[in-house]
Short mmCIF file of C-alpha atoms in Angstrom, two decimals:
data_model
loop_
_atom_site.label_atom_id
_atom_site.label_comp_id
_atom_site.label_asym_id
_atom_site.label_seq_id
_atom_site.Cartn_x
_atom_site.Cartn_y
_atom_site.Cartn_z
CA MET A 787 222.19 266.85 145.36
CA ALA A 788 218.53 266.64 145.42
CA GLU A 789 216.53 269.30 145.65
CA ALA A 790 214.42 267.98 148.87
CA THR A 791 217.83 268.13 150.53
CA LEU A 792 218.66 271.09 150.46
CA THR A 793 218.98 273.56 153.69
CA GLY A 794 217.71 276.65 154.03
CA ALA A 795 221.46 277.91 154.01
CA GLN A 796 222.28 275.82 150.89
CA ARG A 797 219.25 277.44 149.16
CA ALA A 798 220.88 280.77 150.02
CA ALA A 799 224.16 279.95 149.00
CA ILE A 800 222.81 278.97 145.56
CA PHE A 801 220.61 282.09 145.35
CA LEU A 802 223.28 284.38 145.98
CA LEU A 803 225.96 282.24 143.41
CA GLY A 804 222.95 282.67 140.89
CA VAL A 805 222.85 286.84 141.41
CA GLY A 806 227.18 287.26 140.91
CA GLU A 807 229.83 288.51 143.06
CA GLU A 808 228.74 291.84 143.23
CA ALA A 809 225.09 291.47 144.10
CA ALA A 810 225.91 288.68 146.51
CA ALA A 811 228.56 290.84 148.32
CA ALA A 812 225.92 293.48 148.95
CA ILE A 813 223.64 291.17 149.99
CA MET A 814 225.80 289.72 152.46
CA ARG A 815 226.87 293.10 153.98
CA HIS A 816 223.46 293.20 155.65
CA MET A 817 223.48 289.76 157.05
CA GLU A 818 224.25 289.03 160.81
CA PRO A 819 227.50 287.66 161.68
CA ARG A 820 225.43 283.82 162.16
CA GLU A 821 223.93 283.90 158.84
CA VAL A 822 227.34 284.84 157.03
CA GLN A 823 228.90 282.19 158.61
CA ARG A 824 226.24 279.60 158.14
CA VAL A 825 225.90 280.64 154.18
CA GLY A 826 229.66 280.85 153.70
CA GLU A 827 229.89 277.42 154.73
CA ALA A 828 227.29 276.23 152.47
CA MET A 829 228.63 277.90 149.81
CA ALA A 830 232.23 275.96 150.02
CA SER A 831 230.39 272.90 150.38
CA LEU A 832 227.95 272.95 147.50
CA ALA A 833 229.40 270.72 144.96
CA GLY A 834 227.76 269.78 141.47
CA VAL A 835 224.48 272.34 141.72
CA SER A 836 223.02 272.35 138.36
CA ASN A 837 221.56 274.85 136.27
CA ALA A 838 218.11 273.48 137.42
CA GLN A 839 218.53 273.91 140.54
CA VAL A 840 219.81 277.55 140.67
CA ALA A 841 216.92 278.21 138.42
CA GLU A 842 214.10 276.77 140.78
CA VAL A 843 215.97 278.68 143.73
CA LEU A 844 216.01 282.19 141.59
CA ARG A 845 212.24 280.92 140.78
CA ASP A 846 210.93 280.25 144.26
CA PHE A 847 212.75 283.71 145.39
CA HIS A 848 210.99 285.62 142.85
CA GLN A 849 207.49 284.27 143.79
CA GLU A 850 208.01 284.86 147.06
CA ALA A 851 209.48 288.36 146.77
CA GLY A 852 206.19 289.20 144.51
CA ASN A 853 204.17 288.25 147.50
CA VAL A 854 206.06 290.93 149.79
CA ASN A 855 204.58 294.62 150.13
CA PRO A 856 207.71 296.81 149.61
CA LEU A 857 206.39 299.37 151.65
CA ALA A 858 206.16 296.42 154.91
CA ILE A 859 209.89 296.16 154.74
CA GLY A 860 212.96 298.13 155.60
CA ALA A 861 210.73 300.76 157.00
CA SER A 862 212.53 301.04 160.21
CA ASP A 863 216.17 301.26 158.78
CA PHE A 864 214.35 303.89 156.20
CA THR A 865 213.09 305.89 159.16
CA GLN A 866 216.67 305.50 160.80
CA ARG A 867 218.64 307.00 158.10
CA VAL A 868 216.63 310.28 157.04
CA MET A 869 216.38 311.26 161.25
CA VAL A 870 220.42 310.87 160.99
CA GLN A 871 220.52 312.98 157.99
CA ALA A 872 217.84 315.81 159.27
CA LEU A 873 218.75 315.58 162.96
CA GLY A 874 222.31 314.28 163.38
CA GLU A 875 223.87 311.23 165.00
CA SER A 876 223.21 312.38 168.83
CA LYS A 877 219.80 314.00 168.45
CA ALA A 878 218.75 311.10 166.08
CA ARG A 879 219.37 308.70 169.04
CA THR A 880 217.36 310.46 171.19
CA MET A 881 214.45 310.22 168.94
CA LEU A 882 214.62 307.06 167.53
CA SER A 883 214.58 305.38 171.02
CA LYS A 884 211.05 306.79 171.16
CA VAL A 885 209.79 305.95 167.72
CA LEU A 886 211.91 302.64 167.43
CA PRO A 887 211.87 301.12 170.72
CA GLY A 888 213.96 298.10 171.00
CA LYS A 889 215.50 298.60 167.77
CA GLN A 890 218.76 300.40 168.67
CA GLN A 891 221.83 298.65 169.57
CA THR A 892 225.18 299.58 170.43
CA ARG A 893 227.91 299.70 168.07
CA GLY A 894 230.06 298.02 170.39
CA ILE A 895 227.84 294.87 170.88
CA GLU A 896 227.84 294.72 166.64
CA ALA A 897 231.41 295.01 166.46
CA LEU A 898 231.78 292.02 169.33
CA LYS A 899 229.28 290.06 167.23
CA TRP A 900 231.98 289.74 164.55
CA MET A 901 235.02 289.08 167.07
CA ASP A 902 236.46 285.95 168.01
CA ALA A 903 235.54 284.73 170.90
CA ARG A 904 238.74 284.82 172.66
CA ALA A 905 239.19 288.47 171.55
CA VAL A 906 235.77 289.45 173.32
CA ALA A 907 236.90 287.33 176.56
CA GLU A 908 240.03 289.32 176.84
CA ILE A 909 238.16 292.65 176.12
CA ILE A 910 235.65 291.86 178.98
CA GLU A 911 237.52 290.11 181.38
CA ASP A 912 238.64 292.78 183.40
CA GLU A 913 235.21 294.30 183.52
CA HIS A 914 232.26 294.23 186.46
CA PRO A 915 230.58 290.81 186.27
CA GLN A 916 227.31 292.88 185.44
CA ILE A 917 228.87 294.10 182.26
CA ILE A 918 229.99 290.55 181.59
CA ALA A 919 226.64 289.50 181.66
CA ILE A 920 225.22 292.33 179.50
CA VAL A 921 227.72 291.66 176.74
CA LEU A 922 226.80 287.16 177.38
CA ALA A 923 223.57 287.99 176.70
CA SER A 924 223.60 290.57 173.87
CA LEU A 925 225.79 287.98 171.56
CA ASP A 926 224.26 284.95 169.76
CA ASP A 927 223.99 281.95 172.30
CA ASP A 928 226.93 279.36 171.03
CA HIS A 929 229.56 282.48 170.61
CA ALA A 930 228.40 283.88 173.95
CA ALA A 931 229.13 280.17 174.77
CA GLN A 932 232.17 280.41 173.53
CA VAL A 933 233.23 284.00 174.90
CA LEU A 934 232.05 282.20 178.44
CA ALA A 935 234.50 279.10 178.06
CA ALA A 936 237.59 281.67 177.24
CA LEU A 937 236.95 283.76 180.28
CA PRO A 938 238.59 282.67 183.63
CA GLU A 939 236.78 279.98 185.13
CA ALA A 940 236.69 281.78 188.68
CA LEU A 941 234.58 284.38 186.54
CA ARG A 942 232.32 282.31 185.13
CA PRO A 943 229.95 281.36 187.65
CA GLU A 944 229.31 284.93 189.02
CA ALA A 945 228.74 285.86 185.24
CA MET A 946 226.02 283.29 184.15
CA LEU A 947 224.04 284.07 187.59
CA ARG A 948 224.24 287.70 186.56
CA VAL A 949 222.96 286.82 183.10
CA ALA A 950 220.02 284.52 184.43
CA ARG A 951 218.88 287.53 186.83
CA LEU A 952 218.83 289.92 184.05
CA GLU A 953 215.36 291.02 182.73
CA VAL A 954 215.90 294.75 181.66
CA ILE A 955 218.86 296.76 180.49
CA ASP A 956 218.75 299.88 181.91
CA PRO A 957 220.38 303.36 180.34
CA ALA A 958 223.23 303.54 183.07
CA ALA A 959 224.38 299.80 182.50
CA MET A 960 224.20 300.16 178.79
CA GLU A 961 226.01 303.65 179.08
CA GLU A 962 228.62 302.07 181.46
CA LEU A 963 228.69 299.27 178.66
CA ASP A 964 229.42 302.00 176.04
CA GLN A 965 232.22 303.73 177.77
CA VAL A 966 233.83 299.83 178.22
CA LEU A 967 233.76 299.58 174.49
CA GLU A 968 234.97 302.88 173.76
CA ARG A 969 238.31 302.41 175.62
CA GLN A 970 238.46 298.85 174.06
CA LEU A 971 236.94 299.49 170.31
CA GLY A 972 237.06 303.60 170.26
CA LYS A 973 232.91 302.96 169.64
CA VAL A 974 230.32 304.84 171.61
CA ARG A 975 226.57 304.97 171.33
CA LYS A 976 223.93 305.15 174.07
CA SER A 977 220.91 302.61 173.95
CA PRO A 978 217.41 302.60 175.57
CA PRO A 979 216.54 299.76 177.95
CA ARG A 980 215.74 296.68 176.38
CA SER A 981 213.86 293.71 177.63
CA VAL A 982 215.93 290.66 178.16
CA ASN A 983 215.08 287.13 179.43
CA GLY A 984 217.73 286.50 181.48
CA MET A 985 217.33 282.64 182.21
CA THR A 986 216.44 281.51 178.72
CA SER A 987 219.77 283.38 177.96
CA ALA A 988 221.56 281.43 180.78
CA ALA A 989 220.14 278.01 179.31
CA ALA A 990 220.70 278.44 176.10
CA ILE A 991 224.61 279.59 176.56
CA LEU A 992 225.10 276.39 178.95
CA ASN A 993 223.11 274.31 176.16
CA ASN A 994 226.39 275.04 174.24
CA VAL A 995 229.22 274.84 176.66
CA ASP A 996 231.03 271.39 177.54
CA THR A 997 229.35 268.85 179.95
CA ASN A 998 231.74 269.44 182.69
CA MET A 999 231.54 273.34 182.56
CA GLU A 1000 227.61 273.16 182.40
CA SER A 1001 227.36 270.77 185.36
CA ALA A 1002 229.82 273.12 187.32
CA LEU A 1003 228.06 276.44 186.15
CA LEU A 1004 224.36 274.87 187.27
CA THR A 1005 226.01 273.84 190.56
CA ALA A 1006 227.17 276.94 191.16
CA LEU A 1007 223.69 278.54 189.94
CA ARG A 1008 221.62 276.56 192.79
CA GLU A 1009 224.02 277.10 195.46
CA ALA A 1010 223.55 280.92 194.75
CA ASP A 1011 220.16 280.91 194.28
CA SER A 1012 218.16 277.44 194.26
CA ASP A 1013 215.24 278.59 192.61
CA LEU A 1014 216.70 280.50 189.55
CA GLY A 1015 219.09 277.63 189.13
CA GLU A 1016 216.06 274.80 188.43
CA LYS A 1017 214.32 277.31 186.31
CA VAL A 1018 217.46 277.75 184.13
CA SER A 1019 217.92 274.02 184.49
CA GLU A 1020 214.37 273.17 183.64
CA LEU A 1021 214.78 275.67 180.32
CA MET A 1022 217.77 273.65 178.84
CA PHE A 1023 217.28 271.79 175.83
CA VAL A 1024 218.64 267.81 176.71
CA PHE A 1025 218.70 265.55 174.39
CA GLU A 1026 215.84 263.16 175.72
CA ASP A 1027 214.01 266.47 174.73
CA LEU A 1028 214.25 265.23 170.74
CA LEU A 1029 211.52 262.33 171.58
CA ASP A 1030 209.17 265.80 171.75
CA LEU A 1031 209.92 265.83 167.95
CA ASP A 1032 207.04 265.13 165.16
CA ASP A 1033 208.17 262.81 162.52
CA ARG A 1034 208.69 265.38 159.72
CA GLY A 1035 211.03 267.47 162.28
CA MET A 1036 212.76 264.40 163.10
CA GLN A 1037 213.21 262.82 159.52
CA ARG A 1038 214.65 266.89 158.60
CA LEU A 1039 216.86 266.34 161.99
CA ILE A 1040 218.58 263.02 160.79
CA ARG A 1041 219.22 264.39 157.25
CA GLU A 1042 221.55 266.77 158.60
CA ILE A 1043 223.89 264.62 161.02
CA ALA A 1044 226.79 262.66 160.00
CA VAL A 1045 226.04 258.78 160.32
CA ASP A 1046 229.34 258.43 162.85
CA ASN A 1047 228.47 261.44 164.86
CA LEU A 1048 224.39 259.85 165.61
CA VAL A 1049 226.25 256.01 166.29
CA ILE A 1050 227.96 257.51 168.79
CA ALA A 1051 225.49 260.07 170.02
CA LEU A 1052 222.70 257.05 170.20
CA LYS A 1053 225.31 254.76 172.69
CA GLY A 1054 223.78 254.31 176.00
CA VAL A 1055 220.43 256.48 175.58
CA ASP A 1056 217.36 254.99 176.39
CA ASP A 1057 215.47 252.48 174.01
CA ALA A 1058 212.37 254.98 173.12
CA VAL A 1059 215.32 257.81 172.15
CA ARG A 1060 216.72 255.31 169.94
CA GLU A 1061 213.52 254.04 168.52
CA LYS A 1062 212.56 257.76 167.99
CA PHE A 1063 215.28 257.67 165.56
CA PHE A 1064 214.99 254.28 164.03
CA SER A 1065 211.25 254.57 163.16
CA ASN A 1066 211.69 258.04 160.93
CA MET A 1067 214.23 256.32 158.77
CA SER A 1068 213.88 253.11 156.17
CA SER A 1069 213.98 249.79 157.20
CA ARG A 1070 217.82 249.61 155.73
CA ALA A 1071 218.87 252.11 157.13
CA ALA A 1072 217.83 251.58 160.67
CA ASP A 1073 219.28 248.04 160.23
CA MET A 1074 222.73 249.73 159.10
CA LEU A 1075 222.52 252.18 161.86
CA LYS A 1076 222.05 249.21 164.56
CA GLU A 1077 224.71 247.40 163.58
CA ASP A 1078 226.76 250.34 163.86
CA ILE A 1079 225.92 250.79 167.34
CA GLU A 1080 226.84 247.42 167.97
CA ALA A 1081 229.79 246.92 166.37
CA LYS A 1082 231.20 250.30 167.76
CA GLY A 1083 232.16 249.02 171.23
CA PRO A 1084 232.40 251.01 174.38
CA VAL A 1085 232.63 254.44 173.72
CA LYS A 1086 233.68 257.28 176.50
CA LEU A 1087 230.83 259.17 177.89
CA SER A 1088 232.74 262.52 177.31
CA GLU A 1089 232.38 261.69 173.40
CA VAL A 1090 228.91 260.45 173.70
CA GLU A 1091 228.07 263.83 175.46
CA LEU A 1092 229.76 265.77 172.92
CA ALA A 1093 228.43 264.19 170.05
CA GLN A 1094 224.90 264.61 171.45
CA LYS A 1095 225.57 267.97 172.04
CA GLU A 1096 226.40 268.14 168.41
CA VAL A 1097 222.86 266.70 167.03
CA LEU A 1098 221.17 269.23 169.83
CA SER A 1099 223.36 272.07 168.22
CA VAL A 1100 221.75 271.23 164.78
CA ALA A 1101 218.69 270.78 166.00
CA THR A 1102 218.31 274.35 167.55
CA ARG A 1103 219.90 275.83 164.12
CA LEU A 1104 217.31 273.88 162.29
CA ALA A 1105 214.42 275.21 164.86
CA ASP A 1106 215.94 279.29 164.17
CA GLU A 1107 215.80 278.57 160.53
CA GLY A 1108 212.34 277.66 160.80
CA GLU A 1109 212.52 273.99 159.79
CA LEU A 1110 211.37 272.13 162.92
CA ALA A 1111 209.60 272.96 166.30
CA LEU A 1112 211.26 272.22 169.57
CA GLY A 1113 209.09 271.97 172.31
CA LYS A 1114 209.40 270.90 176.07
CA GLY A 1115 206.76 270.26 178.35
CA GLY A 1116 204.18 271.20 176.06
CA ASP A 1117 205.63 274.64 175.33
CA ASP A 1118 207.60 275.97 172.54
CA PHE A 1119 211.67 276.43 172.96
CA VAL A 1120 212.87 277.89 169.90
#
């Protein structure tokens, strides 16, 4: 594996392998569920890592860590631990909501992030649609999309409408959410108000559901609130938006996509989109891809749409990792 092809997750995996089992476990306890999944998958897929690669990753980490002021990191965690010890859990929550606004989150939501999507759906499906919306907006977008798909079909349009309308989650709503999770998980923690961008959350969730559900929910959104539905639709990331990638970003994306999946994703797209991919590949690789597309023959539209969503999912992940910049209409979309 050439070092130039290593992703951020692969470099993190090599670093964790290099520091040993005990240290790696301690580090992963502080990672988000999504991060654990990505790094875990990278660990499982690593093969033939050389000593030189391990040394290079560790050396890069040492250099970057040396440029970080230790007093500038972890301050909020330190403050939280000290206040809990000094004031107790209840009083500390009240004080922390003033000194660390936006940093507190319910333990229940944290627990849900680690749960299977179907299990989360079973917990919230009998609750008020507003509670469901708050839960969906609080989860990672791909996780929220899986939960949405696991909910009864009749619930989905109302839940998505409420997600899109979210602007501020008030304390009463969070307290109600805590009560729901207390019944289900036995975890209670009050939370201060926190700002959310409901339309962006709705667009990101819809980007991760299958095409039929996406179309049905967008239609329902437009019927319930035409202006809101159009704004959500404008925020959604579609395959043609890859034209906005710069050459470096497109080349980075291509390295992450399986050739078989790319062949299907490029069936039936505009020539400009295909050319965007071809022009960022070697002449030999582009010619081989063109031949594979022609040889593939007819492909079901549903298969093409699924392949395109997988490509978009990879692009979104790389954007989240800072590996490329996604743009739409001149504005950043990350």
